[in-house]
Coordinates of N, CA and C in Angstrom, one line a residue:
X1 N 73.1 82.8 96.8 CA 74.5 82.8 97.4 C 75.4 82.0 96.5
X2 N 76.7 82.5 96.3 CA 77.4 82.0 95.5 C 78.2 80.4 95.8
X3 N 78.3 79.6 95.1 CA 78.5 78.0 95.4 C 79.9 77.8 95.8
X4 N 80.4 79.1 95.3 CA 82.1 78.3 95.5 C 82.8 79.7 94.9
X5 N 84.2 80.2 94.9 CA 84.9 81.0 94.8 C 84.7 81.5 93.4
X6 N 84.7 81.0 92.5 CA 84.0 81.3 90.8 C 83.1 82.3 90.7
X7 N 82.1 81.4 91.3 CA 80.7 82.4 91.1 C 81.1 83.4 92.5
X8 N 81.6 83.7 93.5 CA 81.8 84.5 94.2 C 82.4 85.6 93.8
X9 N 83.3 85.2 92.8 CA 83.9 86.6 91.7 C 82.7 86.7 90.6
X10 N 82.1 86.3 90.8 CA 81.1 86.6 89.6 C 80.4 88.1 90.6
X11 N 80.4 88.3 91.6 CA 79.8 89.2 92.2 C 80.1 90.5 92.5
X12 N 81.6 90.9 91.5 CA 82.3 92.1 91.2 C 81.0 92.7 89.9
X13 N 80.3 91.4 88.8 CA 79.4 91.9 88.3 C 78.3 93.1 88.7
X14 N 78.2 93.0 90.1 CA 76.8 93.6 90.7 C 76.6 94.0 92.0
X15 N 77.7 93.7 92.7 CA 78.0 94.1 94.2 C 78.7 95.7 94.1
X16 N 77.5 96.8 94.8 CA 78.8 97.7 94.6 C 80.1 98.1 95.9
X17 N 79.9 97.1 97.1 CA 80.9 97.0 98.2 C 82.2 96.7 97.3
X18 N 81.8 95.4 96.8 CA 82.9 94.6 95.3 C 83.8 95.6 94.7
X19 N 82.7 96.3 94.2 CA 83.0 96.9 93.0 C 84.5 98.3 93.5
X20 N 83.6 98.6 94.5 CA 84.2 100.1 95.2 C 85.8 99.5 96.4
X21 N 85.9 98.5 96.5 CA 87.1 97.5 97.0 C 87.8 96.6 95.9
X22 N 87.5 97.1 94.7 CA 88.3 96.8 94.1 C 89.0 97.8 92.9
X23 N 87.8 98.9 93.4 CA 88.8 100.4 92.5 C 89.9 100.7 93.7
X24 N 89.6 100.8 95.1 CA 90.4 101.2 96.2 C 91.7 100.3 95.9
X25 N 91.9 99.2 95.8 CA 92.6 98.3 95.8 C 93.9 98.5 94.8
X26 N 93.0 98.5 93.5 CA 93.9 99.1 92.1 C 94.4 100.5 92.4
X27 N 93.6 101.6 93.0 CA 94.0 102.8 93.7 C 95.7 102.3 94.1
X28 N 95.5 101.6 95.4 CA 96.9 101.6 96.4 C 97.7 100.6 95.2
X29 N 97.5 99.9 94.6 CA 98.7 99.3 93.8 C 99.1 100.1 92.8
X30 N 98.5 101.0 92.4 CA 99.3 101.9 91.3 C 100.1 102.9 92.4
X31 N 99.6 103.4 93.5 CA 100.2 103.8 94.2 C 102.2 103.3 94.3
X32 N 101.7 102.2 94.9 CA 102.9 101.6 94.8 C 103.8 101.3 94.2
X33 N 103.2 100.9 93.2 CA 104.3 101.1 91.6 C 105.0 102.1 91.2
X34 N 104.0 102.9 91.6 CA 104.2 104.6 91.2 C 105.7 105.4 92.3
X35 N 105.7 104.4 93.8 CA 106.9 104.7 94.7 C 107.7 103.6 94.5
X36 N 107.5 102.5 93.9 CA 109.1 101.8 94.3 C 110.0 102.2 93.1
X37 N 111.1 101.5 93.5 CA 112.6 102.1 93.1 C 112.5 101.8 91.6
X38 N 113.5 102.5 90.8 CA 113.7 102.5 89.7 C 114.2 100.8 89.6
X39 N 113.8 100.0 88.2 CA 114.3 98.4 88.5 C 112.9 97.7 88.8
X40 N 113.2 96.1 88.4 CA 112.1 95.0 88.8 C 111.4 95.8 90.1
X41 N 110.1 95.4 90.0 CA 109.4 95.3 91.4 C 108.6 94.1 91.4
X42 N 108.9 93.3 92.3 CA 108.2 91.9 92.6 C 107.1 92.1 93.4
X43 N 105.9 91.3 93.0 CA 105.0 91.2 93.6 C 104.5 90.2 94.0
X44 N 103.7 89.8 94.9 CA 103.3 88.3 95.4 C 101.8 88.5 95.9
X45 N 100.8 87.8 95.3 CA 99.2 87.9 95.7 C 98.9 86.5 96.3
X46 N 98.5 86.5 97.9 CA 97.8 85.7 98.5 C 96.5 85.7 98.2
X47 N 96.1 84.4 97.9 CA 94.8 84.0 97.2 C 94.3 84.8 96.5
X48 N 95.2 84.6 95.1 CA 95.0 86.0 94.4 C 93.2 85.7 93.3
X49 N 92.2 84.8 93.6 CA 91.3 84.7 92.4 C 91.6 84.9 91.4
X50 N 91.5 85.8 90.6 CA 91.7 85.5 88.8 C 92.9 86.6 88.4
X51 N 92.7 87.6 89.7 CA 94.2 88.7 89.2 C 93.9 89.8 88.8
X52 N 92.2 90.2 88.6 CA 92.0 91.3 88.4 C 92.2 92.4 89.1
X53 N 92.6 92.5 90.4 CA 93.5 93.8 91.0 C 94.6 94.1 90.1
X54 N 95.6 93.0 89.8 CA 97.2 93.6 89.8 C 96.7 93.7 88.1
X55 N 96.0 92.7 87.5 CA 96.0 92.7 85.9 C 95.2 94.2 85.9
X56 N 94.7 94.3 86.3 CA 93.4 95.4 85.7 C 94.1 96.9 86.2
X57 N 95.1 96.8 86.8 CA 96.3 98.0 87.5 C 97.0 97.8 86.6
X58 N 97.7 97.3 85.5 CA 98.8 96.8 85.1 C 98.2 97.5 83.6
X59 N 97.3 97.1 83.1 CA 96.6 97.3 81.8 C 97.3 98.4 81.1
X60 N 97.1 99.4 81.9 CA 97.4 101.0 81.3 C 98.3 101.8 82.4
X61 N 99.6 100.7 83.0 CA 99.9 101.7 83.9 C 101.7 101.4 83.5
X62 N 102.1 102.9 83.5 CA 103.6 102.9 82.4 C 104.5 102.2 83.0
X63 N 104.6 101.5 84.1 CA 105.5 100.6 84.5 C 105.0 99.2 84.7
X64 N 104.2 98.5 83.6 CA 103.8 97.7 84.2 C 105.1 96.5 83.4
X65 N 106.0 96.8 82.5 CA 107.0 96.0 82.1 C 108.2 96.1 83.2
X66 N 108.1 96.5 84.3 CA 108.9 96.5 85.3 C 108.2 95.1 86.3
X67 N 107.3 94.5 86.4 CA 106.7 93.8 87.2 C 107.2 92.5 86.8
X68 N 107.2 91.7 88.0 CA 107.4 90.2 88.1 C 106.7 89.9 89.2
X69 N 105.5 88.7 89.0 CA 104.9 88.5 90.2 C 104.0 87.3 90.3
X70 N 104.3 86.3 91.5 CA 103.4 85.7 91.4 C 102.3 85.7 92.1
X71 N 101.3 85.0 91.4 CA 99.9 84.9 91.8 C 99.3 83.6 92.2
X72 N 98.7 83.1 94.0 CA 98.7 81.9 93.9 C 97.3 81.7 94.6
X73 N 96.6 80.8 93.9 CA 95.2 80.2 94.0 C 95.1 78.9 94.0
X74 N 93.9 78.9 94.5 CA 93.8 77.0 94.5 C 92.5 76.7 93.5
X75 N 91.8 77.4 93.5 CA 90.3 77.6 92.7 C 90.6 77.0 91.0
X76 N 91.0 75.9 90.3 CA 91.4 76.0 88.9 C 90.9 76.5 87.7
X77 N 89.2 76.9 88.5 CA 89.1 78.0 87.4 C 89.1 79.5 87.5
X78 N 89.1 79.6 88.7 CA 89.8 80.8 88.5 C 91.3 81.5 87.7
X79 N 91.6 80.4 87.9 CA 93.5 80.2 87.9 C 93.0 80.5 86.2
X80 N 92.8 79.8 85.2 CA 92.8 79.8 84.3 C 92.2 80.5 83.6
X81 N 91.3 81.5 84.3 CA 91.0 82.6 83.6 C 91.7 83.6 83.7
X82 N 92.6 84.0 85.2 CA 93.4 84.6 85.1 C 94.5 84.4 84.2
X83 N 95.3 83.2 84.0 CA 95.9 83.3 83.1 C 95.4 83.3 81.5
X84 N 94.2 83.3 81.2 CA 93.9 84.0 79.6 C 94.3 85.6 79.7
X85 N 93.9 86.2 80.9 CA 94.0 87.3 80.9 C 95.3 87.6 80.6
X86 N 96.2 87.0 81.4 CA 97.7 87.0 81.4 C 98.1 87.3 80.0
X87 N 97.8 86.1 78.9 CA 98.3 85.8 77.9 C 97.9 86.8 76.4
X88 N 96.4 87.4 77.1 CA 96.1 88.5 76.2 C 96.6 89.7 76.5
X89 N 97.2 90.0 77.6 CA 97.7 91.3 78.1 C 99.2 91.7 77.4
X90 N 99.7 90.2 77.0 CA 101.4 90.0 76.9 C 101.9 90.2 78.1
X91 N 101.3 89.8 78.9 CA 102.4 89.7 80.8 C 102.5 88.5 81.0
X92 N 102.5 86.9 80.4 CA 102.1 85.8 80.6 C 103.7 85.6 81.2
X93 N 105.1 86.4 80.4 CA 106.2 85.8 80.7 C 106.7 86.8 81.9
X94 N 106.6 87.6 82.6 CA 106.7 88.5 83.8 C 105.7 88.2 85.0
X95 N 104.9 87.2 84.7 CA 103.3 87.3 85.6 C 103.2 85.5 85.6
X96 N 103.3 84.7 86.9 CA 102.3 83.9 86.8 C 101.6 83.2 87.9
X97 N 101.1 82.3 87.5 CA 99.9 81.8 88.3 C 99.9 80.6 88.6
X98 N 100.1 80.2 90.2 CA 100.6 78.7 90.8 C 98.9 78.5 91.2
X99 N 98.4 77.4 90.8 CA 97.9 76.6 91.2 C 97.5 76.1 92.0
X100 N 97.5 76.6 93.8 CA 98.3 76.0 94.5 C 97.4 76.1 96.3
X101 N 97.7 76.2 97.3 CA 97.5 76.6 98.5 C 98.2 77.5 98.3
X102 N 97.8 79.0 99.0 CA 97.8 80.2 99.2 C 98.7 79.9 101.0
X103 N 98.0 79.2 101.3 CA 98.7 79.0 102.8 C 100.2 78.4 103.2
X104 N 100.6 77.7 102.0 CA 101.7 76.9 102.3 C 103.0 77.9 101.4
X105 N 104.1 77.9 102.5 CA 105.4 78.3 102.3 C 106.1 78.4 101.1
X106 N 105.9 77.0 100.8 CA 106.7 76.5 99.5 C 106.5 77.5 98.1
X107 N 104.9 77.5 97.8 CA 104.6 78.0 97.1 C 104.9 79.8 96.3
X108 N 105.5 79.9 97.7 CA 106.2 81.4 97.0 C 107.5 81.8 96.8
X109 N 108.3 80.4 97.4 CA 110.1 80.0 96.7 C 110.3 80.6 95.7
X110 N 111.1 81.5 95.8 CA 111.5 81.7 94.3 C 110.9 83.2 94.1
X111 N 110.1 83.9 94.5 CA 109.1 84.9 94.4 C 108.9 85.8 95.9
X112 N 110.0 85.4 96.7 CA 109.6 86.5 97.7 C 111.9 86.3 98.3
X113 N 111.2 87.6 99.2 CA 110.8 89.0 99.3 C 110.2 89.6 98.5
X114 N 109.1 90.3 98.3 CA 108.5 91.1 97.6 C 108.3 92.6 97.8
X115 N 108.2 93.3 96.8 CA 108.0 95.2 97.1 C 106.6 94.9 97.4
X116 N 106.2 94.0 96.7 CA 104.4 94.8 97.1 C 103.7 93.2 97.2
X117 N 102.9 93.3 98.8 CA 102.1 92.2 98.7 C 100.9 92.0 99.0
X118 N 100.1 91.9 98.3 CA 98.8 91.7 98.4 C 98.1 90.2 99.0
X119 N 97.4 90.7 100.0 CA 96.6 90.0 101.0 C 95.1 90.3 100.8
X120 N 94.6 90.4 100.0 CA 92.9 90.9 99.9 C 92.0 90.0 100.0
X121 N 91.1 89.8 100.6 CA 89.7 89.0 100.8 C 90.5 87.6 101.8
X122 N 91.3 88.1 102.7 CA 92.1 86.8 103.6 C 91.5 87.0 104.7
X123 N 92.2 88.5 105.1 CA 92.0 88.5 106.5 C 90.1 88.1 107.4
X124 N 89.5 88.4 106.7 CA 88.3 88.2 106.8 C 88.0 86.4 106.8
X125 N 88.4 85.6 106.4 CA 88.1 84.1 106.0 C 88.9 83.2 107.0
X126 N 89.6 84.2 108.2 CA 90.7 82.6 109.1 C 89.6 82.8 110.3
X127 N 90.1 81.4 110.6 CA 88.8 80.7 111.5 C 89.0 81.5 112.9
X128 N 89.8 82.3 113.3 CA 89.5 83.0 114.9 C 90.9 84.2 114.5
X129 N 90.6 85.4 115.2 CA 91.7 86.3 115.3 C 92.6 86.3 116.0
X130 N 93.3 85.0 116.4 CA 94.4 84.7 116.9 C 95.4 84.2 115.7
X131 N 94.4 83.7 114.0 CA 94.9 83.7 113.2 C 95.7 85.1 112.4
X132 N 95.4 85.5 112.9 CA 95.5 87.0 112.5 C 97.1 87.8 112.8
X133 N 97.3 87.2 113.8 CA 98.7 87.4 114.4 C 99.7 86.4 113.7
X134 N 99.3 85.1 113.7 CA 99.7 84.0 113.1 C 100.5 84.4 111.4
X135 N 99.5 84.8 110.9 CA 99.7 85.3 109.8 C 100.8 86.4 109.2
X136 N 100.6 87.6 109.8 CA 101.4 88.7 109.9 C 102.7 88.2 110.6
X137 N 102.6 87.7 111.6 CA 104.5 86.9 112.1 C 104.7 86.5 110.8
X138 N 104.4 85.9 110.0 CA 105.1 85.1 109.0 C 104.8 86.1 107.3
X139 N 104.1 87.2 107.9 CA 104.2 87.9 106.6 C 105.5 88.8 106.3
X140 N 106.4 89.0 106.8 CA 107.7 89.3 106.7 C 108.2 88.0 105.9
X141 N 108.3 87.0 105.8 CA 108.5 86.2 104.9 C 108.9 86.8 103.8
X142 N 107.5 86.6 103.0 CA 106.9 87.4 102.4 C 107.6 88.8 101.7
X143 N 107.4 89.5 102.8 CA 107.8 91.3 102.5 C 109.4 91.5 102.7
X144 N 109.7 92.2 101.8 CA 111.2 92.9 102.3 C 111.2 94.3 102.9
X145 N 112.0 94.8 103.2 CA 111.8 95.7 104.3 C 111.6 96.9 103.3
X146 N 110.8 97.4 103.7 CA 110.0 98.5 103.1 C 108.7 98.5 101.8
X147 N 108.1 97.2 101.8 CA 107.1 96.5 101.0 C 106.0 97.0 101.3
X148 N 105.2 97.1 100.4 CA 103.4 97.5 100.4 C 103.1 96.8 100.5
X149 N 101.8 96.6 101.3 CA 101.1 95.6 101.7 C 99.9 95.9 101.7
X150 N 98.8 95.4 100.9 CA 97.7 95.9 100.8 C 96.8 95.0 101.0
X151 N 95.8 95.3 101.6 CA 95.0 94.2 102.4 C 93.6 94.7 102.7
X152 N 92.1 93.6 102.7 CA 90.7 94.2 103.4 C 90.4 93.3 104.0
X153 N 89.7 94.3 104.7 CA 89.1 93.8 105.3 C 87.4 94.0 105.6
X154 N 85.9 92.9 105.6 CA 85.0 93.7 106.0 C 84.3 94.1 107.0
X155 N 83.3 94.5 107.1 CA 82.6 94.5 108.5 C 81.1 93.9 108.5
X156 N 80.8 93.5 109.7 CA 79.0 92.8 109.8 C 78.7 93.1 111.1
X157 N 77.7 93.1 111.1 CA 76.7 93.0 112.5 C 77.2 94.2 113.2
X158 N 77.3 95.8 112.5 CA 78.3 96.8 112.9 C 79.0 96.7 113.8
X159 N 79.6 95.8 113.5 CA 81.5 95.8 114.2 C 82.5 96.0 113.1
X160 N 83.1 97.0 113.4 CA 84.5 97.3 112.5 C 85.5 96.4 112.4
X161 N 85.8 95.7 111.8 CA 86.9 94.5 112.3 C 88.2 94.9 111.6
X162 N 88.5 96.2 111.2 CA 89.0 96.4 110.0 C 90.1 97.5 111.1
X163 N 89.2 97.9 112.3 CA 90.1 98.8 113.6 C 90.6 97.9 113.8
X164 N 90.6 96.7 114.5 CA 91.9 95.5 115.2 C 92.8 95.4 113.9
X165 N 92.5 94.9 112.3 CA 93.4 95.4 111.9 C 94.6 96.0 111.6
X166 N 94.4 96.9 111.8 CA 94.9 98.1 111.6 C 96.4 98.0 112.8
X167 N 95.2 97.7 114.0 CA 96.4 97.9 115.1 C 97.1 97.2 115.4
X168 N 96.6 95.7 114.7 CA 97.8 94.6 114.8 C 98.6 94.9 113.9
X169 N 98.4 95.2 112.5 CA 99.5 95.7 111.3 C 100.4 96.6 111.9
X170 N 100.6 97.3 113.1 CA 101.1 98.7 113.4 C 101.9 97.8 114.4
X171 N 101.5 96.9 114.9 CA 102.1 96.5 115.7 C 103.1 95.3 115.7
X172 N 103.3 94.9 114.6 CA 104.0 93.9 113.9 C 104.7 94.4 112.8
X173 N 104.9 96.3 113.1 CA 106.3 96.6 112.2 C 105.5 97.0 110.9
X174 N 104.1 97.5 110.4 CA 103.6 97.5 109.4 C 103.0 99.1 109.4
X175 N 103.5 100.0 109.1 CA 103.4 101.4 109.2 C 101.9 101.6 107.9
X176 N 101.1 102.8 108.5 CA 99.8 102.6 107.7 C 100.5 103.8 106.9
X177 N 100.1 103.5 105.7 CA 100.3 104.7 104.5 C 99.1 105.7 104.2
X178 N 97.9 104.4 104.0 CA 96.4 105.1 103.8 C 95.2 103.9 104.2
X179 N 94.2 104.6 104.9 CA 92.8 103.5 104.8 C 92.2 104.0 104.4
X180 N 91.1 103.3 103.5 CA 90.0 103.8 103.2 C 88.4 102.5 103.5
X181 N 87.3 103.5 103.8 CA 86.3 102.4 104.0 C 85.7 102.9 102.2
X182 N 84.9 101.4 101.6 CA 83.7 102.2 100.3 C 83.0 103.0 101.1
X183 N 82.0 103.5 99.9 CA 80.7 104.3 100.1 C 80.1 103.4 101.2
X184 N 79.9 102.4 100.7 CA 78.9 101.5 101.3 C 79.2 101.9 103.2
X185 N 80.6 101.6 103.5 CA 80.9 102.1 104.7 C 81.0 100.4 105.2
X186 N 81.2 99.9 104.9 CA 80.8 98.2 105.1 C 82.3 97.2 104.6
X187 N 83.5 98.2 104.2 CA 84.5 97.6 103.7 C 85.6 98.1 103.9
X188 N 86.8 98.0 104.5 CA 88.0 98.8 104.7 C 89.0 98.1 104.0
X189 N 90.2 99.2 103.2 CA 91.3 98.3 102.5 C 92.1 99.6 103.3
X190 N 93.3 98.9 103.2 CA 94.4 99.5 103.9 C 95.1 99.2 103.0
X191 N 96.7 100.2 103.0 CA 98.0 100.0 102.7 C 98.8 100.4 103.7
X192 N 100.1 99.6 103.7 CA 100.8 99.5 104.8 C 102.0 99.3 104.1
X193 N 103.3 100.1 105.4 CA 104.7 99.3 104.8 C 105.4 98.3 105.8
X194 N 106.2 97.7 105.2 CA 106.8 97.1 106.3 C 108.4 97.8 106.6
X195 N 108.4 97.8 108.1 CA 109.5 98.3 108.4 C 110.4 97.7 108.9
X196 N 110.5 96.1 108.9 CA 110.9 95.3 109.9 C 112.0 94.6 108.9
X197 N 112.7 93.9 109.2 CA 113.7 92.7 108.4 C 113.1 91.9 107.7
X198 N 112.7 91.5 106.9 CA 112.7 90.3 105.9 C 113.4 89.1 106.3
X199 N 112.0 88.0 106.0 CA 112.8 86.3 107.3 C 113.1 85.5 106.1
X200 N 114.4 85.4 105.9 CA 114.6 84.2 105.0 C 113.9 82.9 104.8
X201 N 113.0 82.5 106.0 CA 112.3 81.7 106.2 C 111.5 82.0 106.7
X202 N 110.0 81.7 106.7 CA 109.1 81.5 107.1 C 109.4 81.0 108.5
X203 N 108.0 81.6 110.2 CA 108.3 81.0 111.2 C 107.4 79.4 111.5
X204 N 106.9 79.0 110.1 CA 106.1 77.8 110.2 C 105.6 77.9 108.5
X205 N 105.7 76.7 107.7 CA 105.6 76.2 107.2 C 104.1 76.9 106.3
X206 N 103.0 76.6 107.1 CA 101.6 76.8 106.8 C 101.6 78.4 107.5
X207 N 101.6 79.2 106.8 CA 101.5 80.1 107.1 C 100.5 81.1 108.4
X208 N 99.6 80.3 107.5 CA 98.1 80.7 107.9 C 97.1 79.7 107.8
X209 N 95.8 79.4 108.5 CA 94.7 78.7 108.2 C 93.8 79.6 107.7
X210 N 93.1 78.9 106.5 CA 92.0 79.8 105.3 C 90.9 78.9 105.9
X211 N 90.1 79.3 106.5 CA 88.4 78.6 106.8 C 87.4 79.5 106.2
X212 N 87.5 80.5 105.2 CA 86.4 80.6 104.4 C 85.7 80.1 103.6
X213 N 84.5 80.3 103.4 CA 83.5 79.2 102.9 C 82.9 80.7 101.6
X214 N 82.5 80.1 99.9 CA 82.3 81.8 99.8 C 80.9 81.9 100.1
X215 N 80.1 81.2 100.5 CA 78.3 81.9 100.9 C 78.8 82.2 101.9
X216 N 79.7 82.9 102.3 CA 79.7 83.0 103.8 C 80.7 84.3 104.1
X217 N 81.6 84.4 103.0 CA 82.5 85.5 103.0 C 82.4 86.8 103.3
X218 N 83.2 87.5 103.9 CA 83.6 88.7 104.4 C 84.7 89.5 103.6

């Protein structure tokens, strides 16, 4: 089992749940690229690990000199492999990477509203599903009104946890565009829009509580 968030991305090497949640993922962000408006499209990644979603979408896709976005992690090596990536790609000055709590407000000053926001490998890691509501109230922060939102969720002990999803996203103003579970059948990513106003402010500070552990991740 993997010791810490590092070696837990080391597990895109060999996992094929990983592997197939992270083509779906790049799937719905090219998507998205592919529909927002002519002009910048800002992006914002909640606990983004190293950035291989948006970098590895971005590589070969014809708008990716339209992008500005940040990326924020706490992991510092992750951080800094994502940005080599950054810096080999030439996105280092459109693209970067805060260092930082994923949970706290401050950290996305400057970088939100966003067209497209990525929430992947979160919802799965807060300590009770009352976090869950928590979160999404304050992901309009975040989103401007009509934003992607692309998010997983997985499943264990066959319970879908990826259905309450769904229905809380719908129900906090977040219209489903597409789900998909992998092969495996053991992983759901969703895309979503938002249809709601955009909050100049956050409704609390700390967004959200992160209690995942990664030998333990979902």
């Amino acid at each position: 089992m993997p010791r810490d968030w590092f070696e837990w991305h080391e597990l895109y090497n060999s996992e094929p749940k990983l592997q197939q949640r992270l083509e779906i993922v790049r799937e719905y962000i090219a998507y998205s690229l592919n529909a927002s408006a002519d002009g910048p499209i800002h992006i914002v990644s909640v606990c983004a690990g190293d950035g291989r979603d948006l970098l590895g979408t971005l590589k070969n896709h014809p708008r990716k000199q339209d992008v500005y976005a940040r990326l924020v992690e706490i992991n510092p090596s992750l951080v800094e492999r994502g940005r080599a990536t950054l810096e080999s790609s030439g996105l280092d000055k459109q693209i970067e990477f805060i260092n930082g709590d994923a949970t706290i407000a401050t950290n996305y000053v400057g970088a939100v509203p966003a067209d497209i926001v990525l929430v992947c490998g979160v919802f799965g890691n807060l300590p009770e599903e009352t976090e869950l509501n928590r979160l999404l109230d304050n992901l309009s922060f975040l989103s401007k009104e009509g934003a992607f939102v692309i998010w997983t969720r997985g499943h264990s002990n066959g319970i879908a946890y990826s259905d309450n999803v769904r229905r809380t996203l719908r129900a906090f103003g977040f219209e489903e565009v597409n789900f998909k579970l992998t092969a495996t059948g053991d992983m759901g990513i969703g895309i979503n829009r938002y249809l709601g106003k955009n909050l100049t402010v956050p409704k609390e500070q700390q967004l959200f509580v992160f209690s995942g552990v990664a030998n333990k991740a979902r």
